[in-house]
Short mmCIF file of C-alpha atoms and ligand atoms in Angstrom, two decimals:
data_model
loop_
_atom_site.label_atom_id
_atom_site.label_comp_id
_atom_site.label_asym_id
_atom_site.label_seq_id
_atom_site.Cartn_x
_atom_site.Cartn_y
_atom_site.Cartn_z
CA MET A 453 -10.90 66.99 -10.99
CA ASN A 454 -7.80 68.68 -12.13
CA PRO A 455 -5.37 65.92 -13.34
CA ARG A 456 -2.57 68.02 -11.89
CA THR A 457 -3.47 67.47 -8.63
CA ARG A 458 -4.18 63.71 -8.78
CA ARG A 459 -1.14 61.87 -6.84
CA ARG A 460 0.57 58.26 -7.65
CA PRO A 461 -0.75 55.79 -5.61
CA VAL A 462 1.38 54.29 -3.23
CA LEU A 463 2.00 50.84 -3.02
CA PRO A 464 2.33 49.39 0.68
CA ALA A 465 5.64 47.98 0.92
CA VAL A 466 6.02 44.27 0.43
CA ARG A 467 6.50 42.95 4.16
CA PRO A 468 7.25 39.21 4.50
CA PRO A 469 5.26 37.80 7.30
CA SER A 470 7.36 37.17 10.26
CA PHE A 471 6.99 34.43 12.83
CA SER A 472 6.82 34.33 16.54
CA GLY A 473 6.02 30.88 17.34
CA ARG A 474 8.84 28.31 18.71
CA LEU A 475 10.50 24.97 17.50
CA HIS A 476 10.15 26.00 14.49
CA ASP A 477 13.62 25.56 14.03
CA ALA A 478 16.10 22.78 12.57
CA ARG A 479 16.13 20.86 15.77
CA THR A 480 12.73 19.97 15.61
CA ALA A 481 12.77 19.44 11.69
CA THR A 482 15.67 16.85 12.66
CA SER A 483 13.49 14.97 14.77
CA VAL A 484 10.50 14.73 13.22
CA GLY A 485 12.34 13.93 9.80
CA ARG A 486 14.12 10.99 10.98
CA ARG A 487 11.23 9.28 12.12
CA LEU A 488 9.36 10.65 9.09
CA GLY A 489 12.30 8.66 6.95
CA VAL A 490 12.32 5.84 8.67
CA ALA A 491 8.23 5.56 7.72
CA PHE A 492 8.94 6.63 3.92
CA ALA A 493 11.84 3.66 3.84
CA VAL A 494 9.51 1.19 5.26
CA CYS A 495 6.36 2.18 2.63
CA PHE A 496 9.13 2.01 -0.32
CA VAL A 497 10.61 -1.40 0.58
CA THR A 498 7.51 -2.94 1.23
CA GLY A 499 5.86 -1.21 -1.73
CA LEU A 500 8.38 -2.35 -4.21
CA ILE A 501 7.77 -6.05 -2.54
CA SER A 502 4.49 -5.46 -3.15
CA HIS A 503 4.65 -4.52 -6.65
CA TYR A 504 6.93 -7.27 -7.86
CA LEU A 505 4.86 -10.04 -6.38
CA GLN A 506 2.08 -8.76 -7.97
CA HIS A 507 3.80 -7.70 -11.60
CA PRO A 508 6.72 -9.74 -11.51
CA PRO A 509 8.96 -9.14 -14.66
CA ASP A 510 8.94 -12.25 -16.89
CA TRP A 511 12.39 -13.33 -15.51
CA LEU A 512 11.43 -13.09 -12.17
CA ALA A 513 8.00 -14.74 -12.06
CA ASP A 514 8.92 -18.45 -11.54
CA ASP A 515 11.35 -17.52 -8.73
CA LEU A 516 9.02 -15.60 -6.43
CA PRO A 517 9.19 -17.27 -3.31
CA SER A 518 6.08 -18.87 -1.67
CA ARG A 519 7.24 -18.90 1.58
CA PRO A 520 6.68 -17.77 4.71
CA VAL A 521 3.24 -18.26 4.04
CA TRP A 522 2.66 -15.08 5.97
CA GLY A 523 5.27 -13.03 4.12
CA TYR A 524 2.74 -10.85 2.38
CA ARG A 525 0.77 -10.21 4.98
CA LEU A 526 3.77 -8.79 6.93
CA THR A 527 4.70 -6.73 4.36
CA GLN A 528 1.49 -5.14 3.14
CA GLY A 529 0.14 -4.53 6.95
CA LEU A 530 3.37 -2.89 7.34
CA HIS A 531 3.01 -0.81 3.99
CA VAL A 532 -0.43 0.86 4.90
CA ALA A 533 0.60 0.85 9.00
CA ALA A 534 3.69 2.50 7.83
CA GLY A 535 1.93 4.77 5.12
CA LEU A 536 -0.91 5.86 7.74
CA ALA A 537 1.79 6.76 10.54
CA ALA A 538 3.51 8.81 7.59
CA ILE A 539 0.65 11.10 7.29
CA VAL A 540 1.25 12.20 10.78
CA LEU A 541 4.36 12.70 10.70
CA LEU A 542 4.27 14.67 7.66
CA LEU A 543 1.71 17.12 9.04
CA ALA A 544 4.26 17.31 12.09
CA LYS A 545 7.13 18.15 9.83
CA LEU A 546 5.35 20.37 7.75
CA TRP A 547 4.40 22.23 10.59
CA ALA A 548 8.06 22.33 11.82
CA VAL A 549 9.10 23.81 8.60
CA TYR A 550 5.96 26.12 7.29
CA PRO A 551 7.78 29.95 7.89
CA ARG A 552 10.23 28.76 5.49
CA LEU A 553 7.92 28.80 2.75
CA PHE A 554 7.95 32.57 3.54
CA VAL A 555 11.57 33.27 3.29
CA TRP A 556 12.46 37.04 2.39
CA PRO A 557 13.36 37.55 -0.71
CA PRO A 558 12.33 34.14 -2.16
CA VAL A 559 14.96 33.58 -4.06
CA ARG A 560 18.59 34.59 -3.15
CA SER A 561 20.65 32.13 -6.09
CA VAL A 562 20.37 29.83 -8.21
CA ARG A 563 21.57 27.14 -5.63
CA HIS A 564 18.81 28.60 -3.19
CA ALA A 565 16.10 28.39 -6.29
CA LEU A 566 17.16 24.93 -7.09
CA GLU A 567 17.02 23.85 -3.16
CA ARG A 568 13.81 25.41 -2.80
CA LEU A 569 12.35 23.79 -6.14
CA SER A 570 14.00 20.22 -4.68
CA VAL A 571 11.84 20.80 -1.42
CA ALA A 572 8.80 21.85 -3.55
CA VAL A 573 9.09 18.34 -5.54
CA LEU A 574 9.59 16.35 -2.22
CA VAL A 575 6.39 18.02 -0.17
CA ALA A 576 4.12 17.49 -3.19
CA THR A 577 5.30 14.01 -4.03
CA ALA A 578 5.06 12.99 -0.63
CA VAL A 579 1.51 14.50 -0.01
CA PHE A 580 0.62 13.00 -3.08
CA GLN A 581 1.84 9.29 -2.05
CA LEU A 582 0.03 9.59 1.40
CA PHE A 583 -3.17 10.94 -0.15
CA THR A 584 -3.29 9.03 -3.10
CA GLY A 585 -2.39 5.54 -0.60
CA LEU A 586 -5.19 6.61 2.12
CA LEU A 587 -8.24 6.85 -0.58
CA ASN A 588 -7.00 3.60 -2.30
CA ILE A 589 -7.42 1.65 1.21
CA VAL A 590 -10.96 3.29 1.11
CA GLU A 591 -11.20 2.29 -2.49
CA TRP A 592 -12.26 5.66 -3.72
CA TYR A 593 -10.48 7.07 -6.51
CA PRO A 594 -11.38 10.63 -7.78
CA TRP A 595 -9.00 10.92 -10.08
CA PRO A 596 -8.33 10.17 -13.96
CA PHE A 597 -5.65 7.96 -13.75
CA SER A 598 -4.94 4.32 -12.43
CA PHE A 599 -3.62 3.97 -9.25
CA VAL A 600 -1.13 1.32 -9.06
CA PRO A 601 1.44 2.82 -11.89
CA VAL A 602 1.21 6.06 -10.63
CA HIS A 603 1.59 5.17 -6.78
CA PHE A 604 4.56 3.00 -8.04
CA ALA A 605 5.98 5.79 -10.51
CA VAL A 606 5.72 8.60 -7.95
CA ALA A 607 7.36 6.54 -5.10
CA TRP A 608 10.38 6.65 -7.20
CA VAL A 609 10.48 10.25 -7.33
CA VAL A 610 9.71 10.68 -3.50
CA ALA A 611 12.87 8.44 -3.15
CA GLY A 612 14.90 10.13 -5.01
CA SER A 613 13.93 13.50 -3.25
CA VAL A 614 14.12 12.26 -0.02
CA LEU A 615 17.81 11.38 -0.57
CA LEU A 616 18.75 14.87 -2.42
CA HIS A 617 17.37 16.19 0.90
CA ILE A 618 19.02 14.51 3.04
CA ALA A 619 22.11 14.85 1.10
CA VAL A 620 21.55 18.95 1.21
CA LYS A 621 20.46 18.88 4.89
CA ALA A 622 23.49 16.96 5.67
CA PRO A 623 25.13 19.56 7.90
CA GLU A 624 22.05 20.49 10.11
CA ILE A 625 20.74 16.76 10.35
CA LYS A 626 24.48 15.66 11.44
CA ALA A 627 24.19 19.19 14.01
CA HIS A 628 20.88 18.20 15.51
CA TRP A 629 20.85 14.31 15.46
CA GLY A 630 22.08 13.78 18.88
CA ARG A 631 20.68 13.99 22.25
CA ARG A 632 22.28 17.40 22.37
CA SER A 633 22.36 19.86 19.14
CA ALA A 634 26.26 20.37 18.14
CA GLY A 635 27.55 24.23 17.56
CA THR A 636 24.00 25.62 16.99
CA LEU A 637 24.04 27.85 20.17
CA GLU A 638 21.39 29.93 18.85
CA LEU A 639 18.55 27.25 19.76
CA PRO A 640 17.40 28.53 23.29
CA ALA A 641 18.22 26.36 25.64
CA GLU A 642 14.69 26.31 27.53
CA ASP A 643 12.76 25.10 24.42
CA ALA A 644 14.17 21.71 24.63
CA ARG A 645 11.23 20.76 27.34
CA ASP A 646 8.72 22.42 25.06
CA ARG A 647 10.10 20.40 21.76
CA ARG A 648 10.21 16.87 23.88
CA SER A 649 6.44 17.67 24.67
CA LEU A 650 6.26 18.02 20.86
CA LEU A 651 7.26 15.09 19.86
CA LEU A 652 5.58 13.03 22.63
CA GLY A 653 2.40 14.60 21.37
CA VAL A 654 3.13 13.74 17.48
CA GLY A 655 4.32 9.97 19.09
CA ALA A 656 1.02 9.59 20.76
CA ALA A 657 -0.92 10.52 17.41
CA VAL A 658 1.01 8.12 15.69
CA GLY A 659 0.39 5.31 18.57
CA ALA A 660 -3.14 6.80 18.36
CA VAL A 661 -3.62 5.75 14.47
CA THR A 662 -1.81 2.78 14.65
CA LEU A 663 -3.40 1.33 17.45
CA THR A 664 -6.76 2.27 15.82
CA THR A 665 -5.85 0.63 12.45
CA VAL A 666 -3.27 -2.18 12.55
CA GLY A 667 -5.90 -4.26 13.93
CA GLN A 668 -7.26 -4.77 10.29
CA SER A 669 -4.23 -7.00 9.64
CA PHE A 670 -2.75 -7.60 12.97
CA THR A 671 -5.47 -9.68 14.10
CA PRO A 672 -4.36 -9.82 18.24
CA LEU A 673 -5.41 -5.78 17.74
CA ALA A 674 -8.54 -6.58 15.41
CA ARG A 675 -10.71 -5.45 18.61
CA LEU A 676 -9.08 -1.69 18.57
CA ASP A 677 -9.98 -1.78 14.88
CA LEU A 678 -12.09 1.32 15.04
CA LEU A 679 -10.75 3.57 12.06
CA ALA A 680 -9.74 0.72 9.60
CA PRO A 681 -12.02 0.44 6.63
CA ARG A 682 -11.76 -3.20 7.35
CA HIS A 683 -12.26 -5.46 9.90
CA PRO A 684 -10.44 -8.77 9.35
CA GLY A 685 -13.81 -10.58 11.09
CA HIS A 686 -16.25 -8.77 8.94
CA GLY A 687 -18.17 -10.57 5.68
CA PRO A 688 -19.42 -13.60 5.02
CA GLN A 689 -18.04 -16.73 6.82
CA GLY A 690 -16.11 -14.51 9.00
CA LEU A 691 -13.93 -13.06 6.01
CA PRO A 692 -14.16 -9.63 4.48
CA VAL A 693 -14.83 -8.88 0.77
CA ASN A 694 -13.63 -6.91 -1.83
CA ARG A 695 -15.57 -7.79 -4.82
CA THR A 696 -18.97 -9.44 -4.22
CA ALA A 697 -20.33 -11.71 -6.38
CA ALA A 698 -22.91 -9.36 -7.89
CA ALA A 699 -19.95 -6.55 -8.51
CA ALA A 700 -18.73 -9.00 -10.52
CA GLY A 701 -21.46 -9.88 -12.63
CA VAL A 702 -21.31 -13.62 -11.19
CA THR A 703 -25.02 -14.55 -11.23
CA ALA A 704 -26.48 -17.91 -10.14
CA ALA A 705 -27.65 -18.60 -13.82
CA ALA A 706 -23.93 -18.01 -15.02
CA LEU A 707 -22.89 -20.69 -12.06
CA SER A 708 -25.87 -22.95 -12.89
CA ASP A 709 -23.58 -25.09 -15.75
CA TRP A 710 -20.48 -24.66 -14.33
CA ARG A 711 -17.74 -26.56 -15.39
CA LEU A 712 -13.65 -26.63 -14.47
CA GLU A 713 -11.72 -26.70 -17.71
CA VAL A 714 -8.25 -27.54 -17.56
CA LEU A 715 -5.97 -27.02 -20.43
CA GLY A 716 -2.54 -28.70 -20.93
CA PRO A 717 -1.32 -31.56 -23.22
CA ARG A 718 -4.31 -33.76 -21.62
CA PRO A 719 -6.97 -31.20 -21.10
CA PHE A 720 -10.06 -32.23 -19.34
CA VAL A 721 -13.21 -30.97 -17.95
CA LEU A 722 -14.44 -31.53 -14.59
CA THR A 723 -18.26 -30.83 -12.89
CA LEU A 724 -18.33 -29.43 -9.16
CA ASP A 725 -18.89 -32.89 -8.03
CA GLN A 726 -16.15 -34.60 -9.84
CA LEU A 727 -14.01 -32.02 -8.43
CA ARG A 728 -14.90 -32.82 -4.96
CA SER A 729 -14.42 -36.37 -5.33
CA LEU A 730 -10.52 -36.19 -6.04
CA PRO A 731 -7.83 -36.14 -3.16
CA GLN A 732 -8.73 -33.02 -0.97
CA ALA A 733 -6.11 -30.92 0.73
CA GLY A 734 -6.30 -28.11 3.50
CA ALA A 735 -4.18 -25.25 4.08
CA ARG A 736 -3.93 -22.30 6.99
CA LEU A 737 -3.50 -19.62 4.65
CA PRO A 738 -4.16 -15.52 4.73
CA ILE A 739 -5.81 -13.59 2.35
CA ALA A 740 -3.87 -10.71 2.23
CA CYS A 741 -5.14 -7.39 0.68
CA VAL A 742 -2.95 -4.84 -1.09
CA GLU A 743 -5.40 -2.52 0.76
CA GLY A 744 -3.93 -3.25 4.41
CA TRP A 745 -6.34 -5.70 5.62
CA SER A 746 -5.86 -9.51 6.09
CA ALA A 747 -7.19 -12.49 7.96
CA GLN A 748 -6.32 -16.40 8.45
CA ALA A 749 -8.63 -18.89 7.24
CA ARG A 750 -9.06 -22.46 6.41
CA TRP A 751 -9.23 -23.82 3.30
CA GLY A 752 -9.86 -26.83 1.91
CA GLY A 753 -10.06 -28.33 -2.07
CA VAL A 754 -7.44 -29.82 -4.46
CA ARG A 755 -3.83 -28.96 -4.94
CA VAL A 756 -3.34 -26.91 -8.36
CA ARG A 757 -0.47 -29.32 -8.87
CA ASP A 758 -2.62 -32.31 -8.78
CA LEU A 759 -4.73 -30.80 -11.53
CA VAL A 760 -1.55 -29.89 -13.38
CA GLU A 761 -0.12 -33.02 -13.18
CA ARG A 762 -3.39 -34.79 -14.21
CA ALA A 763 -3.35 -32.20 -17.44
CA GLY A 764 -0.18 -33.60 -18.36
CA GLY A 765 1.73 -30.48 -17.37
CA GLN A 766 5.55 -30.78 -16.61
CA PRO A 767 6.81 -30.05 -13.26
CA GLY A 768 7.71 -26.12 -13.33
CA ALA A 769 5.12 -25.27 -15.41
CA GLY A 770 3.06 -22.24 -14.35
CA VAL A 771 -0.29 -21.73 -14.59
CA ARG A 772 -3.15 -19.18 -15.84
CA VAL A 773 -6.11 -19.13 -13.92
CA THR A 774 -9.34 -17.39 -15.76
CA SER A 775 -12.68 -16.63 -13.57
CA LEU A 776 -15.69 -16.22 -14.64
CA GLU A 777 -16.39 -12.57 -13.68
CA VAL A 778 -17.03 -11.04 -17.27
CA ARG A 779 -14.90 -8.01 -16.81
CA GLY A 780 -12.38 -6.79 -14.29
CA ALA A 781 -9.05 -6.15 -13.72
CA TYR A 782 -8.82 -9.61 -11.75
CA ARG A 783 -9.81 -11.88 -14.10
CA VAL A 784 -7.32 -13.59 -15.34
CA MET A 785 -4.06 -14.08 -13.43
CA GLU A 786 -0.63 -15.85 -13.93
CA MET A 787 0.92 -18.14 -11.16
CA GLY A 788 4.52 -19.16 -11.80
CA GLN A 789 6.23 -22.17 -10.97
CA GLU A 790 7.04 -21.75 -7.32
CA TYR A 791 3.41 -21.06 -6.62
CA ALA A 792 1.61 -23.88 -8.98
CA GLU A 793 3.91 -26.65 -7.58
CA ASP A 794 3.46 -25.68 -3.93
CA PRO A 795 1.29 -28.27 -2.02
CA LEU A 796 -0.41 -25.48 -0.52
CA THR A 797 -1.84 -23.72 -3.44
CA LEU A 798 -5.64 -24.97 -3.62
CA LEU A 799 -8.06 -24.68 -5.97
CA ALA A 800 -10.28 -24.04 -2.74
CA LEU A 801 -13.67 -25.26 -2.61
CA THR A 802 -14.34 -24.73 1.28
CA LEU A 803 -13.54 -21.63 3.53
CA ASN A 804 -13.55 -22.38 7.39
CA GLY A 805 -15.26 -26.06 6.66
CA GLU A 806 -18.08 -24.55 4.63
CA VAL A 807 -18.63 -24.47 0.92
CA LEU A 808 -17.29 -21.08 -0.60
CA SER A 809 -19.84 -18.36 -0.07
CA PRO A 810 -20.87 -16.77 -3.67
CA ASP A 811 -18.95 -13.71 -2.38
CA HIS A 812 -15.27 -15.67 -1.72
CA GLY A 813 -15.77 -17.35 -4.94
CA TYR A 814 -18.33 -19.90 -5.25
CA PRO A 815 -17.64 -22.63 -6.37
CA ALA A 816 -14.16 -22.29 -7.02
CA ARG A 817 -11.06 -19.92 -5.91
CA ILE A 818 -7.41 -19.89 -6.16
CA ILE A 819 -5.63 -19.77 -2.26
CA ALA A 820 -1.68 -19.66 -2.58
CA PRO A 821 0.80 -18.86 0.13
CA ASN A 822 2.56 -15.65 0.30
CA ARG A 823 0.77 -13.76 -2.68
CA PRO A 824 -1.10 -10.46 -2.74
CA GLY A 825 -5.05 -11.15 -2.13
CA VAL A 826 -5.64 -9.29 -5.49
CA LEU A 827 -4.33 -12.68 -7.37
CA GLN A 828 -6.15 -14.91 -5.59
CA THR A 829 -8.65 -15.49 -8.03
CA LYS A 830 -12.18 -15.97 -7.22
CA TRP A 831 -15.02 -17.88 -9.62
CA VAL A 832 -12.40 -19.69 -11.38
CA THR A 833 -13.71 -21.64 -14.30
CA ARG A 834 -10.28 -22.29 -16.34
CA LEU A 835 -6.75 -23.23 -15.88
CA GLU A 836 -4.24 -23.37 -18.28
CA VAL A 837 -0.82 -25.09 -18.02
CA LEU A 838 1.99 -22.74 -19.54
N1 LIG B 1477 -12.43 -12.76 -10.04
C1 LIG B 1477 -12.34 -12.24 -9.15
N2 LIG B 1477 -11.05 -12.49 -8.15
C2 LIG B 1477 -10.62 -11.93 -6.86
C3 LIG B 1477 -11.06 -10.34 -7.03
C4 LIG B 1477 -11.96 -10.01 -8.00
O1 LIG B 1477 -12.00 -8.46 -8.32
N3 LIG B 1477 -12.15 -10.42 -8.93
N4 LIG B 1477 -10.67 -9.78 -6.03
C5 LIG B 1477 -9.47 -10.00 -5.34
C6 LIG B 1477 -9.62 -9.12 -4.05
S1 LIG B 1477 -8.68 -7.38 -4.61
C7 LIG B 1477 -9.24 -9.63 -2.83
S2 LIG B 1477 -8.42 -9.14 -1.52
C8 LIG B 1477 -9.22 -11.11 -2.62
C9 LIG B 1477 -10.56 -10.88 -1.48
O2 LIG B 1477 -10.87 -12.44 -1.09
P1 LIG B 1477 -12.43 -12.79 -0.51
O3 LIG B 1477 -13.62 -11.50 -1.04
O4 LIG B 1477 -12.73 -13.93 -0.57
O5 LIG B 1477 -12.14 -11.81 1.15
O6 LIG B 1477 -10.18 -11.65 -3.62
C10 LIG B 1477 -9.53 -11.42 -5.05
N5 LIG B 1477 -10.02 -12.02 -6.04
MO1 LIG B 1478 -7.26 -6.85 -2.41
#
């Protein structure tokens, strides 16, 4: 070919996509966004409560309240329910605003660039939080980091991004908050009915997700619990199990010469029969797992404070509890003063009137009021008065 006849290639003009769909407007974004904001606020507050009950700083450890006994059950049930509802709301919100992803030109000014960047951080962290939380409740961890510290740290970034977003969007939020949009005549009035239908649909989806999962902790609705990974009544002795004895490496051989060792100013060792012959107490307390399921049960055993007293511990002492489990994040647990001296805190030997099954911590496990399930140590073999 003669090089002189070659033509310069014609680049197609870049044309941003155009969206003709309706309801992708600030009014829809505000209506969904304020509900999403409430869900995130509930998640954040209940998440902080969960975090500080599970990992209290030293100065707080002795003052954590052991009442109400159902406190953690309520806050963690709310945490997971609000998180599941937020998944639906976030999808709706992203649907309402996604055409803005394609604004043209993509960056108009430094301010515009910063605003888009803050929205990118908000979307990325919000999706991350809900995704990791969802996988956590099914105990699936397909990532290299550990869930708790990362979920906790990212929560602060979401919270900051939400506040920044509300500040940046304040004028639009204000204009669209009430029953009628103020001063935004460009919104077609005939969209109002469709917007109501959309919100009704989103509300129905949130309702469906909530009703089919909340029974994992709110037992009156247990029969509707079709989608949650746990059912409060399913498991040995009518109670779910997170970690089985087999998974924890607690074998019959390891249990055959089981003893309880209590360390303190006057240390002692007890066999199971000796433990059973001490004064027994009962408590009706829930196990409330951080993964959102919870169930009430009747526990019987020896009060931890009686064992502390017998070992010569001062009132107000904390206790370190060690499990027979060979390895695992929940092998050693500490409880502060409020729990250790609570008459409802037991070294439990029975569950609903029967000897504990191996998966529930035979021969002895901790049950304490208003504490995360992860701290209700099973297969206890040692108590140390601190
Ligand atoms: N030693 C030990 N105790 C443990 C665990 C564990 O993995 N190891 N799991 C905890 C968790 S996450 C929960 S929710 C409760 C569940 O108690 P259950 O299996 O008797 O219902 O036990 C807790 N006690
Ligand atoms: Mo748990």
